[in-house]
Amino acid sequence: MTGPSTRDLLLDAAARLYAERGIDNVPVAEIVRTARQRNASAVQYHIGTRDDVLFAVMARHVPVIAARRHELLERARGTPATEVRPAAEAIVRPVTEFAQRGWRERAYLQIGSELSGAMDRESADLQELMKQTDGYAAWDLLRERCPGVPADLWRVRREICIVFVGRAAADRARLLDQGGKGRILSDDRFVGNLVDMVIGAMTAPSGQG
């Protein structure tokens, strides 16, 4: 049985460092060191530029989360237009399920949370890749079913909720890994509560006369 390729070792190192320290705080040289590679040009040789590294880290997981979200979106679209909860579940459930798969998936969620607030600064290829998760489509469906919120407030609330959901799911999965089951809600209660919180945040009155 062969071990992971050099490319995979570099991507794993990048994923850990990006999730722990933030995308802009990790030099390429540190990725090489963390992956225990002697060749200083290993990243350039096996992956490419900094943008290529970030794209590859995220691209490993997009198909899985996209498939689950597409399934839930199709189900949500089949419900009455007044039903808010199915649309919110299409946002939340793929993330919470994904977080339980392993540390790489949790790193993806933490990196994605960081990207969500600054996606316009990233490459066009990365922006297009993230659209493939159907996250935008899920938020658009929820928006259609919550028409009373001003557009500027909706945008800000959405960005906050994206970060909140990703980190909440990743943190819970990490606690489960550490054996903290007695202090953690069951899967159904956790997802249901997170859906409630997203709906509450997105539909709350603005309070701005």
GROMACS .gro file of C-alpha atoms in nm:
model
  209
    1MET     CA    1   0.000   0.000   0.000
    2THR     CA    2   0.149   0.331  -0.109
    3GLY     CA    3   0.148   0.641   0.110
    4PRO     CA    4   0.007   0.983   0.024
    5SER     CA    5   0.161   1.163  -0.270
    6THR     CA    6   0.378   1.470  -0.224
    7ARG     CA    7   0.094   1.679  -0.363
    8ASP     CA    8  -0.148   1.542  -0.103
    9LEU     CA    9   0.102   1.600   0.177
   10LEU     CA   10   0.141   1.962   0.068
   11LEU     CA   11  -0.236   2.013   0.044
   12ASP     CA   12  -0.288   1.859   0.388
   13ALA     CA   13  -0.022   2.089   0.532
   14ALA     CA   14  -0.180   2.391   0.364
   15ALA     CA   15  -0.528   2.297   0.487
   16ARG     CA   16  -0.411   2.265   0.849
   17LEU     CA   17  -0.217   2.590   0.843
   18TYR     CA   18  -0.487   2.791   0.664
   19ALA     CA   19  -0.753   2.667   0.908
   20GLU     CA   20  -0.538   2.739   1.215
   21ARG     CA   21  -0.377   3.067   1.116
   22GLY     CA   22  -0.574   3.219   0.828
   23ILE     CA   23  -0.507   3.214   0.455
   24ASP     CA   24  -0.300   3.531   0.442
   25ASN     CA   25  -0.077   3.434   0.736
   26VAL     CA   26   0.082   3.123   0.588
   27PRO     CA   27   0.390   3.158   0.366
   28VAL     CA   28   0.455   2.893   0.104
   29ALA     CA   29   0.783   2.803   0.274
   30GLU     CA   30   0.594   2.701   0.588
   31ILE     CA   31   0.367   2.471   0.389
   32VAL     CA   32   0.678   2.300   0.253
   33ARG     CA   33   0.829   2.263   0.601
   34THR     CA   34   0.506   2.134   0.755
   35ALA     CA   35   0.476   1.875   0.476
   36ARG     CA   36   0.837   1.770   0.554
   37GLN     CA   37   0.959   1.835   0.204
   38ARG     CA   38   1.323   1.921   0.142
   39ASN     CA   39   1.274   2.089  -0.193
   40ALA     CA   40   1.192   2.455  -0.136
   41SER     CA   41   1.015   2.463  -0.473
   42ALA     CA   42   0.790   2.165  -0.392
   43VAL     CA   43   0.468   2.369  -0.390
   44GLN     CA   44   0.546   2.535  -0.720
   45TYR     CA   45   0.645   2.204  -0.879
   46HIS     CA   46   0.354   1.991  -0.758
   47ILE     CA   47   0.072   2.248  -0.735
   48GLY     CA   48   0.163   2.595  -0.861
   49THR     CA   49   0.097   2.940  -0.720
   50ARG     CA   50  -0.057   3.042  -0.386
   51ASP     CA   51  -0.394   3.075  -0.562
   52ASP     CA   52  -0.352   2.725  -0.706
   53VAL     CA   53  -0.287   2.585  -0.358
   54LEU     CA   54  -0.600   2.742  -0.210
   55PHE     CA   55  -0.807   2.629  -0.509
   56ALA     CA   56  -0.679   2.271  -0.478
   57VAL     CA   57  -0.742   2.259  -0.102
   58MET     CA   58  -1.104   2.359  -0.154
   59ALA     CA   59  -1.161   2.159  -0.473
   60ARG     CA   60  -1.098   1.829  -0.294
   61HIS     CA   61  -1.426   1.867  -0.103
   62VAL     CA   62  -1.664   2.063  -0.326
   63PRO     CA   63  -1.820   1.761  -0.506
   64VAL     CA   64  -1.930   1.593  -0.180
   65ILE     CA   65  -2.090   1.897  -0.021
   66ALA     CA   66  -2.243   2.004  -0.356
   67ALA     CA   67  -2.412   1.666  -0.408
   68ARG     CA   68  -2.576   1.671  -0.064
   69ARG     CA   69  -2.688   2.031  -0.095
   70HIS     CA   70  -2.831   1.971  -0.441
   71GLU     CA   71  -3.037   1.684  -0.299
   72LEU     CA   72  -3.174   1.902  -0.017
   73LEU     CA   73  -3.237   2.196  -0.250
   74GLU     CA   74  -3.446   1.982  -0.481
   75ARG     CA   75  -3.648   1.866  -0.182
   76ALA     CA   76  -3.689   2.224  -0.056
   77ARG     CA   77  -3.803   2.352  -0.394
   78GLY     CA   78  -4.080   2.096  -0.386
   79THR     CA   79  -4.229   2.249  -0.069
   80PRO     CA   80  -4.474   2.544  -0.057
   81ALA     CA   81  -4.319   2.886  -0.118
   82THR     CA   82  -4.417   2.992   0.233
   83GLU     CA   83  -4.202   2.719   0.392
   84VAL     CA   84  -3.881   2.874   0.524
   85ARG     CA   85  -3.738   2.577   0.712
   86PRO     CA   86  -3.659   2.346   0.416
   87ALA     CA   87  -3.455   2.623   0.255
   88ALA     CA   88  -3.264   2.686   0.577
   89GLU     CA   89  -3.198   2.314   0.615
   90ALA     CA   90  -3.044   2.309   0.266
   91ILE     CA   91  -2.795   2.566   0.397
   92VAL     CA   92  -2.721   2.408   0.735
   93ARG     CA   93  -2.748   2.031   0.703
   94PRO     CA   94  -2.479   1.971   0.435
   95VAL     CA   95  -2.232   2.165   0.650
   96THR     CA   96  -2.308   1.988   0.978
   97GLU     CA   97  -2.294   1.646   0.815
   98PHE     CA   98  -1.974   1.732   0.632
   99ALA     CA   99  -1.798   1.845   0.949
  100GLN     CA  100  -1.829   1.498   1.099
  101ARG     CA  101  -1.633   1.330   0.820
  102GLY     CA  102  -1.285   1.425   0.944
  103TRP     CA  103  -1.028   1.698   1.012
  104ARG     CA  104  -0.981   1.781   0.644
  105GLU     CA  105  -1.350   1.857   0.609
  106ARG     CA  106  -1.347   2.071   0.922
  107ALA     CA  107  -1.046   2.261   0.788
  108TYR     CA  108  -1.241   2.318   0.465
  109LEU     CA  109  -1.529   2.468   0.662
  110GLN     CA  110  -1.303   2.699   0.860
  111ILE     CA  111  -1.125   2.816   0.546
  112GLY     CA  112  -1.459   2.857   0.370
  113SER     CA  113  -1.585   3.068   0.659
  114GLU     CA  114  -1.289   3.300   0.616
  115LEU     CA  115  -1.337   3.318   0.241
  116SER     CA  116  -1.706   3.401   0.267
  117GLY     CA  117  -1.636   3.753   0.387
  118ALA     CA  118  -1.379   3.832   0.120
  119MET     CA  119  -1.462   3.616  -0.181
  120ASP     CA  120  -1.448   3.914  -0.414
  121ARG     CA  121  -1.073   3.937  -0.344
  122GLU     CA  122  -1.008   3.580  -0.456
  123SER     CA  123  -0.943   3.449  -0.807
  124ALA     CA  124  -1.226   3.410  -1.056
  125ASP     CA  125  -1.157   3.036  -1.067
  126LEU     CA  126  -1.201   3.003  -0.690
  127GLN     CA  127  -1.519   3.210  -0.695
  128GLU     CA  128  -1.660   2.984  -0.965
  129LEU     CA  129  -1.557   2.673  -0.772
  130MET     CA  130  -1.737   2.786  -0.456
  131LYS     CA  131  -2.053   2.853  -0.655
  132GLN     CA  132  -2.057   2.482  -0.737
  133THR     CA  133  -2.141   2.401  -0.374
  134ASP     CA  134  -2.490   2.538  -0.445
  135GLY     CA  135  -2.454   2.756  -0.136
  136TYR     CA  136  -2.556   3.063  -0.331
  137ALA     CA  137  -2.860   2.882  -0.466
  138ALA     CA  138  -2.965   2.776  -0.116
  139TRP     CA  139  -2.934   3.131   0.016
  140ASP     CA  140  -3.125   3.262  -0.287
  141LEU     CA  141  -3.410   3.022  -0.212
  142LEU     CA  142  -3.420   3.132   0.150
  143ARG     CA  143  -3.419   3.494   0.034
  144GLU     CA  144  -3.721   3.428  -0.188
  145ARG     CA  145  -3.906   3.294   0.113
  146CYS     CA  146  -3.807   3.584   0.341
  147PRO     CA  147  -3.891   3.886   0.124
  148GLY     CA  148  -3.937   4.142   0.401
  149VAL     CA  149  -3.571   4.193   0.500
  150PRO     CA  150  -3.389   4.492   0.340
  151ALA     CA  151  -3.121   4.386   0.095
  152ASP     CA  152  -2.830   4.546   0.280
  153LEU     CA  153  -2.925   4.382   0.610
  154TRP     CA  154  -2.978   4.050   0.437
  155ARG     CA  155  -2.628   4.060   0.291
  156VAL     CA  156  -2.463   4.134   0.626
  157ARG     CA  157  -2.671   3.876   0.814
  158ARG     CA  158  -2.595   3.614   0.551
  159GLU     CA  159  -2.219   3.667   0.582
  160ILE     CA  160  -2.240   3.637   0.961
  161CYS     CA  161  -2.453   3.322   0.942
  162ILE     CA  162  -2.219   3.153   0.692
  163VAL     CA  163  -1.926   3.198   0.930
  164PHE     CA  164  -2.136   3.100   1.232
  165VAL     CA  165  -2.273   2.777   1.079
  166GLY     CA  166  -1.936   2.660   0.949
  167ARG     CA  167  -1.756   2.720   1.276
  168ALA     CA  168  -2.034   2.578   1.492
  169ALA     CA  169  -2.037   2.257   1.289
  170ALA     CA  170  -1.657   2.225   1.292
  171ASP     CA  171  -1.631   2.296   1.666
  172ARG     CA  172  -1.898   2.039   1.750
  173ALA     CA  173  -1.732   1.771   1.539
  174ARG     CA  174  -1.399   1.846   1.709
  175LEU     CA  175  -1.557   1.808   2.053
  176LEU     CA  176  -1.704   1.474   1.949
  177ASP     CA  177  -1.356   1.363   1.840
  178GLN     CA  178  -1.232   1.450   2.188
  179GLY     CA  179  -1.499   1.238   2.356
  180GLY     CA  180  -1.724   1.519   2.480
  181LYS     CA  181  -2.051   1.348   2.389
  182GLY     CA  182  -2.220   1.407   2.724
  183ARG     CA  183  -2.206   1.786   2.681
  184ILE     CA  184  -2.319   1.792   2.318
  185LEU     CA  185  -2.664   1.794   2.164
  186SER     CA  186  -2.771   1.496   1.955
  187ASP     CA  187  -2.731   1.529   1.579
  188ASP     CA  188  -3.100   1.605   1.521
  189ARG     CA  189  -3.123   1.860   1.803
  190PHE     CA  190  -2.800   2.030   1.697
  191VAL     CA  191  -2.910   2.064   1.335
  192GLY     CA  192  -3.262   2.169   1.433
  193ASN     CA  193  -3.133   2.433   1.671
  194LEU     CA  194  -2.886   2.567   1.415
  195VAL     CA  195  -3.163   2.590   1.156
  196ASP     CA  196  -3.379   2.777   1.409
  197MET     CA  197  -3.096   3.021   1.478
  198VAL     CA  198  -3.037   3.090   1.109
  199ILE     CA  199  -3.407   3.148   1.048
  200GLY     CA  200  -3.424   3.373   1.355
  201ALA     CA  201  -3.124   3.577   1.246
  202MET     CA  202  -3.238   3.617   0.888
  203THR     CA  203  -3.602   3.704   0.964
  204ALA     CA  204  -3.558   3.922   1.276
  205PRO     CA  205  -3.707   4.273   1.255
  206SER     CA  206  -3.443   4.532   1.174
  207GLY     CA  207  -3.537   4.768   1.459
  208GLN     CA  208  -3.427   5.058   1.241
  209GLY     CA  209  -3.729   5.282   1.226
   0.00000   0.00000   0.00000
